[in-house]
Short mmCIF file of C-alpha atoms in Angstrom, two decimals:
data_model
loop_
_atom_site.label_atom_id
_atom_site.label_comp_id
_atom_site.label_asym_id
_atom_site.label_seq_id
_atom_site.Cartn_x
_atom_site.Cartn_y
_atom_site.Cartn_z
CA ASP A 5 123.37 101.26 95.94
CA ALA A 6 125.95 103.28 96.30
CA GLY A 7 125.21 106.52 93.85
CA VAL A 8 127.94 108.60 92.17
CA THR A 9 131.24 108.99 93.53
CA GLN A 10 133.89 111.72 92.81
CA SER A 11 137.41 112.35 94.47
CA PRO A 12 138.97 114.14 95.38
CA THR A 13 136.10 116.71 97.09
CA HIS A 14 138.56 119.38 97.11
CA LEU A 15 141.92 120.34 95.49
CA ILE A 16 144.08 123.47 95.50
CA LYS A 17 146.30 123.54 92.70
CA THR A 18 148.88 126.63 91.42
CA ARG A 19 148.75 128.02 87.63
CA GLY A 20 150.52 126.19 85.09
CA GLN A 21 149.74 122.35 86.99
CA GLN A 22 148.23 119.47 85.96
CA VAL A 23 145.64 117.43 88.12
CA THR A 24 142.84 114.79 87.49
CA LEU A 25 140.11 113.93 88.76
CA ARG A 26 138.21 110.69 89.56
CA CYS A 27 134.71 108.89 89.09
CA SER A 28 132.59 105.91 89.77
CA PRO A 29 129.43 105.80 88.40
CA ILE A 30 126.49 104.25 89.46
CA SER A 31 126.72 100.33 89.32
CA GLY A 32 125.58 99.06 85.94
CA HIS A 33 126.01 102.19 84.50
CA LYS A 34 128.38 102.45 81.56
CA SER A 35 128.18 106.07 80.57
CA VAL A 36 129.91 108.74 81.75
CA SER A 37 129.90 112.39 81.06
CA TRP A 38 131.87 115.15 82.56
CA TYR A 39 130.65 119.12 83.07
CA GLN A 40 132.07 122.17 84.72
CA GLN A 41 130.32 124.52 86.76
CA VAL A 42 131.78 128.13 87.15
CA LEU A 43 130.07 130.25 89.98
CA GLY A 44 127.24 131.05 88.88
CA GLN A 45 126.56 129.63 86.12
CA GLY A 46 124.81 126.32 84.60
CA PRO A 47 127.17 123.35 83.98
CA GLN A 48 128.84 123.51 80.80
CA PHE A 49 129.55 119.82 78.86
CA ILE A 50 132.91 118.68 78.62
CA PHE A 51 132.96 115.07 77.68
CA GLN A 52 130.74 111.86 77.60
CA TYR A 53 131.94 108.51 77.78
CA TYR A 54 130.59 105.30 76.82
CA GLU A 55 131.61 101.60 76.70
CA LYS A 56 135.45 103.40 77.10
CA GLU A 57 135.25 105.48 73.83
CA GLU A 58 134.80 109.08 73.71
CA ARG A 59 131.27 110.03 72.46
CA GLY A 60 130.68 113.71 72.49
CA ARG A 61 133.27 116.54 73.29
CA GLY A 62 132.34 119.85 74.14
CA ASN A 63 134.12 123.37 73.40
CA PHE A 64 136.98 123.09 75.71
CA PRO A 65 140.83 122.96 74.54
CA ASP A 66 142.56 120.32 74.16
CA ARG A 67 144.36 121.07 77.74
CA PHE A 68 141.27 118.99 78.70
CA SER A 69 141.10 115.07 78.45
CA ALA A 70 139.24 112.59 79.55
CA ARG A 71 139.11 108.34 79.79
CA GLN A 72 137.48 105.63 80.54
CA PHE A 73 138.34 102.61 82.33
CA PRO A 74 137.03 98.56 81.70
CA ASN A 75 135.13 99.13 85.03
CA TYR A 76 133.38 102.01 83.61
CA SER A 77 135.20 104.67 85.99
CA SER A 78 136.51 107.46 84.79
CA GLU A 79 139.06 109.91 84.98
CA LEU A 80 139.40 113.98 83.97
CA ASN A 81 142.94 115.41 83.25
CA VAL A 82 143.52 119.16 82.90
CA ASN A 83 147.02 120.42 81.93
CA ALA A 84 148.51 123.44 82.40
CA LEU A 85 146.20 124.89 84.45
CA LEU A 86 144.84 128.76 84.43
CA LEU A 87 142.91 130.69 86.98
CA GLY A 88 139.82 130.27 84.88
CA ASP A 89 140.01 126.39 85.36
CA SER A 90 138.76 127.15 89.17
CA ALA A 91 135.44 125.58 88.94
CA LEU A 92 133.63 122.76 90.61
CA TYR A 93 133.82 119.70 88.41
CA LEU A 94 130.85 117.44 88.15
CA CYS A 95 130.49 113.92 87.11
CA ALA A 96 126.89 112.16 85.27
CA SER A 97 126.27 108.52 84.86
CA SER A 98 123.93 107.26 82.88
CA LEU A 99 122.54 103.34 81.99
CA SER A 100 123.54 104.13 78.25
CA GLY A 101 125.15 107.33 76.06
CA GLY A 102 123.57 109.17 72.72
CA THR A 103 120.23 110.47 72.65
CA LEU A 104 118.13 107.98 74.81
CA ALA A 105 114.75 109.96 75.84
CA LYS A 106 114.64 108.16 78.93
CA ASN A 107 118.21 108.04 79.96
CA ILE A 108 118.83 109.69 83.13
CA GLN A 109 121.70 111.55 83.86
CA TYR A 110 122.82 111.19 88.04
CA PHE A 111 125.36 113.44 89.44
CA GLY A 112 128.22 113.36 91.92
CA ALA A 113 128.75 115.89 94.35
CA GLY A 114 131.60 117.09 92.37
CA THR A 115 134.78 118.34 92.93
CA ARG A 116 136.02 121.69 93.77
CA LEU A 117 138.67 122.63 92.13
CA SER A 118 140.77 126.53 93.38
CA VAL A 119 143.45 127.10 90.95
CA LEU A 120 145.71 130.00 92.12
CA LYS B 11 123.43 126.58 68.91
CA GLN B 12 120.81 125.64 71.69
CA GLU B 13 120.65 128.07 74.42
CA VAL B 14 118.66 127.32 77.82
CA THR B 15 117.15 130.26 79.33
CA GLN B 16 115.52 130.32 83.19
CA ILE B 17 113.56 133.11 84.54
CA PRO B 18 113.53 134.80 87.02
CA ALA B 19 116.96 134.14 88.39
CA ALA B 20 115.88 134.73 91.98
CA LEU B 21 112.44 134.13 93.78
CA SER B 22 111.60 134.59 97.48
CA VAL B 23 108.43 133.52 98.87
CA PRO B 24 106.56 132.84 101.85
CA GLU B 25 106.04 129.34 102.86
CA GLY B 26 103.04 127.29 101.78
CA GLU B 27 102.67 129.26 98.36
CA ASN B 28 102.67 127.65 94.95
CA LEU B 29 104.94 128.82 92.60
CA VAL B 30 105.68 128.36 88.69
CA LEU B 31 109.76 128.12 87.64
CA ASN B 32 110.21 128.80 84.08
CA CYS B 33 112.60 127.55 80.97
CA SER B 34 113.13 128.42 77.88
CA PHE B 35 114.93 126.83 75.00
CA THR B 36 116.19 128.23 71.47
CA ASP B 37 116.14 124.79 69.26
CA SER B 38 112.82 122.10 69.51
CA ALA B 39 115.32 119.41 68.16
CA ILE B 40 115.82 118.03 72.05
CA TYR B 41 115.42 114.27 73.08
CA ASN B 42 114.01 114.99 76.57
CA LEU B 43 114.27 117.88 79.41
CA GLN B 44 115.51 117.16 82.89
CA TRP B 45 114.68 119.40 85.97
CA PHE B 46 117.40 119.49 88.81
CA ARG B 47 117.64 120.66 92.31
CA GLN B 48 121.62 122.47 93.26
CA ASP B 49 121.74 123.25 97.28
CA PRO B 50 124.82 125.51 97.91
CA GLY B 51 128.28 123.86 97.01
CA LYS B 52 126.57 120.76 95.93
CA GLY B 53 126.16 118.41 93.07
CA LEU B 54 122.57 118.08 91.06
CA THR B 55 120.01 116.04 92.01
CA SER B 56 117.96 114.73 89.10
CA LEU B 57 114.02 115.85 90.07
CA LEU B 58 112.19 115.16 86.87
CA LEU B 59 112.62 113.90 83.39
CA ILE B 60 110.51 114.72 80.70
CA GLN B 61 111.02 112.65 77.52
CA SER B 62 110.29 114.50 74.05
CA SER B 63 107.03 112.62 73.44
CA GLN B 64 105.46 113.30 76.64
CA ARG B 65 103.93 116.64 77.93
CA GLU B 66 104.35 116.63 81.72
CA GLN B 67 105.53 114.59 84.79
CA THR B 68 104.79 114.62 88.21
CA SER B 69 106.44 113.64 91.03
CA GLY B 70 105.03 114.40 94.80
CA ARG B 71 104.72 118.32 95.08
CA LEU B 72 106.27 118.60 92.19
CA ASN B 73 104.92 118.88 88.37
CA ALA B 74 106.49 119.86 85.59
CA SER B 75 105.19 120.10 81.75
CA LEU B 76 107.06 120.55 78.46
CA ASP B 77 105.73 122.47 75.31
CA LYS B 78 108.20 121.70 72.55
CA SER B 79 106.35 123.85 69.64
CA SER B 80 107.09 126.48 71.75
CA GLY B 81 110.29 125.84 73.28
CA ARG B 82 109.20 126.21 76.76
CA SER B 83 108.84 123.88 80.08
CA THR B 84 107.86 125.18 83.78
CA LEU B 85 108.23 123.48 86.86
CA TYR B 86 105.32 123.98 89.03
CA ILE B 87 106.18 123.58 93.24
CA ALA B 88 103.04 123.06 95.16
CA ALA B 89 102.65 123.92 98.83
CA SER B 90 105.97 125.24 99.12
CA GLN B 91 108.64 124.51 102.06
CA PRO B 92 111.52 125.96 103.55
CA GLY B 93 113.48 122.97 102.99
CA ASP B 94 112.38 123.12 99.06
CA SER B 95 114.90 126.15 99.17
CA ALA B 96 117.83 125.84 96.58
CA THR B 97 118.98 126.76 92.67
CA TYR B 98 116.60 124.82 90.19
CA LEU B 99 118.70 123.83 86.97
CA CYS B 100 116.77 122.89 83.87
CA ALA B 101 118.68 120.96 81.19
CA VAL B 102 118.10 119.81 77.59
CA GLY B 103 119.49 117.10 75.80
CA GLY B 104 121.55 117.55 73.29
CA SER B 105 122.49 116.17 69.92
CA GLN B 106 125.59 114.69 71.92
CA GLY B 107 123.61 112.89 74.91
CA ASN B 108 124.85 115.74 76.29
CA LEU B 109 123.09 118.08 78.70
CA ILE B 110 122.53 121.75 77.86
CA PHE B 111 121.95 124.10 81.21
CA GLY B 112 120.31 127.15 82.06
CA LYS B 113 122.01 129.24 84.72
CA GLY B 114 119.34 128.06 86.71
CA THR B 115 116.85 130.00 89.38
CA LYS B 116 117.72 130.54 93.08
CA LEU B 117 114.68 129.87 95.14
CA SER B 118 113.94 130.86 98.88
CA VAL B 119 111.21 129.81 100.62
CA LYS B 120 110.72 131.82 103.86
CA PRO B 121 109.04 130.37 107.12
#
């Protein structure tokens, strides 16, 4: 079975532009989460979606938005890009959302975004 | 606010050594704890998940323990190999179903 797939693998944008990142979860998984990982740091939580509804949001500005589609894939949008948005953006999928103790999150390879 | 700390930040050992990576967290109200491995520029590979009601989990040469009362977890790697070289991340399950990560321990195993 395919794992979590993310596209594109790399992106270069300039300040002020907008970007859309895509994620396809593992087949059968209904929850998708997005994380931002800046170089040298651990991933930071951005959003969680389950059954097409937002179930959690981290401490990120409104320039960040996301949605989940009927097939459970997801998009992360970032508007008005800043230099500080340069990071590895990771998508994770799991069978269900919420705080189920045995809920393992599986991560994709990430999208490397560079903002110049 | 939950904070996760990993010590040491970097570790270099000769091949064959047994080693322990440490993770501590400030709020014991977690629903699980996951250990991940990350190779340079890559995504995260899940190694072990310990549910909040469990004390430890084992997979091959890896053993992870959890002590919620003291806010600690350890990852034990037996008979280390050069292929184990990577950054190891600890993450605890937060109240939104999210994971809260430490900064990781960068492990280098020398042949």
